[in-house]
PDB file of C-alpha atoms in Angstrom:
ATOM      1  CA  MET A   1      -0.055  -0.116  -0.171  1.00 50.00           C
ATOM      2  CA  SER A   2       1.294   3.256  -0.930  1.00 56.00           C
ATOM      3  CA  ALA A   3       1.522   6.272   1.606  1.00 57.00           C
ATOM      4  CA  TYR A   4      -0.020   8.382  -1.239  1.00 56.00           C
ATOM      5  CA  PRO A   5      -3.789   8.803  -1.369  1.00 57.00           C
ATOM      6  CA  GLN A   6      -5.183   6.901  -4.275  1.00 62.00           C
ATOM      7  CA  PHE A   7      -7.819   8.931  -6.323  1.00 67.00           C
ATOM      8  CA  ARG A   8     -10.519   7.532  -8.405  1.00 78.00           C
ATOM      9  CA  ALA A   9     -10.007   8.070 -12.084  1.00 81.00           C
ATOM     10  CA  ALA A  10     -12.649   8.019 -14.930  1.00 79.00           C
ATOM     11  CA  THR A  11      -9.799   6.960 -17.555  1.00 86.00           C
ATOM     12  CA  PRO A  12      -7.565   4.489 -15.569  1.00 90.00           C
ATOM     13  CA  ARG A  13      -4.711   3.213 -17.562  1.00 90.00           C
ATOM     14  CA  VAL A  14      -3.374  -0.355 -18.000  1.00 92.00           C
ATOM     15  CA  THR A  15      -0.148  -0.872 -16.514  1.00 92.00           C
ATOM     16  CA  ARG A  16       0.065  -4.726 -17.133  1.00 92.00           C
ATOM     17  CA  VAL A  17      -1.927  -7.783 -18.087  1.00 90.00           C
ATOM     18  CA  GLU A  18      -1.486 -11.233 -16.924  1.00 88.00           C
ATOM     19  CA  MET A  19      -3.077 -14.507 -18.060  1.00 86.00           C
ATOM     20  CA  ALA A  20      -2.948 -17.867 -16.081  1.00 81.00           C
ATOM     21  CA  ASN A  21      -4.642 -21.150 -15.707  1.00 75.00           C
ATOM     22  CA  LEU A  22      -5.662 -21.828 -12.255  1.00 67.00           C
ATOM     23  CA  TYR A  23      -5.584 -25.178 -10.286  1.00 63.00           C
ATOM     24  CA  VAL A  24      -9.068 -24.933 -10.011  1.00 63.00           C
ATOM     25  CA  GLY A  25      -9.853 -25.542 -13.611  1.00 64.00           C
ATOM     26  CA  ASP A  26     -10.714 -21.888 -14.576  1.00 75.00           C
ATOM     27  CA  ASP A  27      -8.803 -19.613 -16.532  1.00 83.00           C
ATOM     28  CA  THR A  28      -8.142 -15.904 -15.672  1.00 84.00           C
ATOM     29  CA  THR A  29      -6.926 -12.644 -16.991  1.00 88.00           C
ATOM     30  CA  ALA A  30      -5.902 -10.107 -14.442  1.00 91.00           C
ATOM     31  CA  VAL A  31      -5.475  -6.371 -15.540  1.00 93.00           C
ATOM     32  CA  GLN A  32      -3.739  -4.009 -13.337  1.00 95.00           C
ATOM     33  CA  LEU A  33      -4.773  -0.150 -13.787  1.00 94.00           C
ATOM     34  CA  ASP A  34      -2.649   2.984 -12.799  1.00 92.00           C
ATOM     35  CA  ALA A  35      -5.553   4.180 -10.769  1.00 91.00           C
ATOM     36  CA  ILE A  36      -8.670   3.206  -8.902  1.00 93.00           C
ATOM     37  CA  PRO A  37     -11.660   3.425 -11.372  1.00 93.00           C
ATOM     38  CA  CYS A  38     -14.448   5.522 -10.478  1.00 91.00           C
ATOM     39  CA  GLU A  39     -18.227   4.101 -10.372  1.00 92.00           C
ATOM     40  CA  THR A  40     -19.114   5.494 -13.900  1.00 90.00           C
ATOM     41  CA  TRP A  41     -16.190   3.686 -15.266  1.00 92.00           C
ATOM     42  CA  ILE A  42     -16.992   0.291 -13.364  1.00 93.00           C
ATOM     43  CA  GLN A  43     -20.392   0.440 -14.709  1.00 93.00           C
ATOM     44  CA  ASN A  44     -19.287   1.243 -18.250  1.00 93.00           C
ATOM     45  CA  LEU A  45     -17.217  -1.641 -18.264  1.00 94.00           C
ATOM     46  CA  ARG A  46     -19.705  -3.906 -16.930  1.00 93.00           C
ATOM     47  CA  ALA A  47     -22.217  -2.873 -19.699  1.00 92.00           C
ATOM     48  CA  LEU A  48     -19.507  -3.349 -22.450  1.00 92.00           C
ATOM     49  CA  VAL A  49     -18.638  -6.981 -21.099  1.00 91.00           C
ATOM     50  CA  SER A  50     -22.347  -8.220 -20.851  1.00 91.00           C
ATOM     51  CA  GLN A  51     -22.696  -6.896 -24.291  1.00 90.00           C
ATOM     52  CA  CYS A  52     -19.889  -8.821 -25.836  1.00 86.00           C
ATOM     53  CA  PRO A  53     -20.497 -12.211 -27.095  1.00 84.00           C
ATOM     54  CA  GLU A  54     -16.783 -12.919 -26.868  1.00 80.00           C
ATOM     55  CA  LEU A  55     -16.915 -12.743 -23.186  1.00 82.00           C
ATOM     56  CA  SER A  56     -20.158 -14.232 -22.450  1.00 79.00           C
ATOM     57  CA  GLY A  57     -18.404 -16.993 -20.230  1.00 81.00           C
ATOM     58  CA  ALA A  58     -16.540 -14.482 -18.213  1.00 85.00           C
ATOM     59  CA  ARG A  59     -17.036 -13.278 -14.694  1.00 90.00           C
ATOM     60  CA  LEU A  60     -15.919  -9.573 -14.436  1.00 92.00           C
ATOM     61  CA  GLU A  61     -14.477  -8.702 -10.796  1.00 93.00           C
ATOM     62  CA  ILE A  62     -12.951  -5.412  -9.868  1.00 94.00           C
ATOM     63  CA  GLU A  63     -10.906  -5.005  -6.699  1.00 93.00           C
ATOM     64  CA  GLY A  64      -9.037  -1.525  -6.259  1.00 92.00           C
ATOM     65  CA  LEU A  65      -6.283  -1.633  -9.209  1.00 93.00           C
ATOM     66  CA  TRP A  66      -7.234  -4.971 -10.376  1.00 94.00           C
ATOM     67  CA  VAL A  67      -9.723  -6.028 -13.066  1.00 94.00           C
ATOM     68  CA  HIS A  68     -10.092  -9.726 -13.192  1.00 91.00           C
ATOM     69  CA  PHE A  69     -11.829 -11.720 -16.042  1.00 90.00           C
ATOM     70  CA  THR A  70     -12.541 -15.195 -14.553  1.00 87.00           C
ATOM     71  CA  GLY A  71     -13.077 -17.759 -17.329  1.00 83.00           C
ATOM     72  CA  LEU A  72     -11.144 -15.904 -19.918  1.00 77.00           C
ATOM     73  CA  GLY A  73      -7.691 -16.876 -20.523  1.00 67.00           C
ATOM     74  CA  LYS A  74      -5.444 -17.813 -23.234  1.00 67.00           C
ATOM     75  CA  GLY A  75      -7.083 -19.122 -26.168  1.00 66.00           C
ATOM     76  CA  VAL A  76      -7.107 -19.513 -30.176  1.00 55.00           C
ATOM     77  CA  ARG A  77      -7.368 -15.769 -30.533  1.00 68.00           C
ATOM     78  CA  PRO A  78      -5.558 -13.017 -28.555  1.00 77.00           C
ATOM     79  CA  VAL A  79      -7.780 -11.627 -25.974  1.00 80.00           C
ATOM     80  CA  ALA A  80      -5.401  -8.944 -24.591  1.00 83.00           C
ATOM     81  CA  PRO A  81      -6.011  -6.356 -27.503  1.00 87.00           C
ATOM     82  CA  TYR A  82      -9.632  -6.921 -27.318  1.00 85.00           C
ATOM     83  CA  LEU A  83      -9.837  -6.105 -23.427  1.00 89.00           C
ATOM     84  CA  LEU A  84      -7.528  -3.395 -23.792  1.00 91.00           C
ATOM     85  CA  GLU A  85     -10.034  -1.935 -26.285  1.00 91.00           C
ATOM     86  CA  LEU A  86     -12.910  -2.514 -23.730  1.00 91.00           C
ATOM     87  CA  ILE A  87     -11.033  -0.755 -20.927  1.00 92.00           C
ATOM     88  CA  ALA A  88     -10.300   2.227 -23.160  1.00 92.00           C
ATOM     89  CA  ALA A  89     -14.017   2.310 -24.421  1.00 92.00           C
ATOM     90  CA  ALA A  90     -15.324   2.574 -20.790  1.00 91.00           C
ATOM     91  CA  GLY A  91     -13.154   5.631 -20.238  1.00 89.00           C
ATOM     92  CA  GLU A  92     -14.262   7.264 -23.288  1.00 89.00           C
ATOM     93  CA  MET A  93     -17.731   6.365 -22.339  1.00 88.00           C
ATOM     94  CA  ALA A  94     -17.372   8.314 -18.853  1.00 80.00           C
ATOM     95  CA  TYR A  95     -16.723  11.565 -20.757  1.00 79.00           C
ATOM     96  CA  ALA A  96     -19.140  11.122 -23.620  1.00 75.00           C
ATOM     97  CA  PRO A  97     -22.441  13.383 -23.674  1.00 69.00           C
ATOM     98  CA  PRO A  98     -25.693  11.968 -23.505  1.00 62.00           C
ATOM     99  CA  LEU A  99     -27.253  11.361 -26.688  1.00 56.00           C
ATOM    100  CA  VAL A 100     -30.467  13.017 -26.444  1.00 52.00           C
ATOM    101  CA  PRO A 101     -30.999  15.385 -23.744  1.00 53.00           C
ATOM    102  CA  SER A 102     -34.008  14.804 -21.737  1.00 50.00           C
ATOM    103  CA  SER A 103     -35.228  18.244 -21.695  1.00 50.00           C
ATOM    104  CA  SER A 104     -36.312  18.067 -25.549  1.00 46.00           C
ATOM    105  CA  PHE A 105     -38.687  15.444 -24.395  1.00 47.00           C
ATOM    106  CA  ASP A 106     -40.140  17.636 -21.614  1.00 51.00           C
ATOM    107  CA  ASN A 107     -40.706  20.616 -23.759  1.00 49.00           C
ATOM    108  CA  PRO A 108     -41.329  19.556 -27.421  1.00 48.00           C
ATOM    109  CA  GLY A 109     -41.726  23.077 -28.641  1.00 46.00           C
ATOM    110  CA  ALA A 110     -37.921  24.068 -27.469  1.00 45.00           C
ATOM    111  CA  PHE A 111     -36.639  23.325 -31.002  1.00 42.00           C
ATOM    112  CA  VAL A 112     -38.988  25.248 -33.101  1.00 45.00           C
ATOM    113  CA  SER A 113     -37.756  28.659 -34.136  1.00 44.00           C
ATOM    114  CA  ARG A 114     -40.469  31.232 -34.305  1.00 44.00           C
TER     115      ARG A 114
END
């Protein structure tokens, strides 16, 4: 543990990726981040993982600086570049503006010029 305070970040960067076969039978991929992710980033990553058919069997656990993908290990296709893209996309989504402002539905005449 560091003597410096840990700040939460909306765009944590990956510092290390490790893949291992566990003795209990599951494969796991662990990703270490340079900062503790904020709640928005965690929700974005969970949503992205749930929408990916390639990660349908993987379980996602986030503990501090570590993101664990249990059930996802070395396979026929390299998964590390794909995971890095998902992590970057979760950070980009944290800063993305909403697609449709909620106020546009509250006042339908707001966009009509007179």
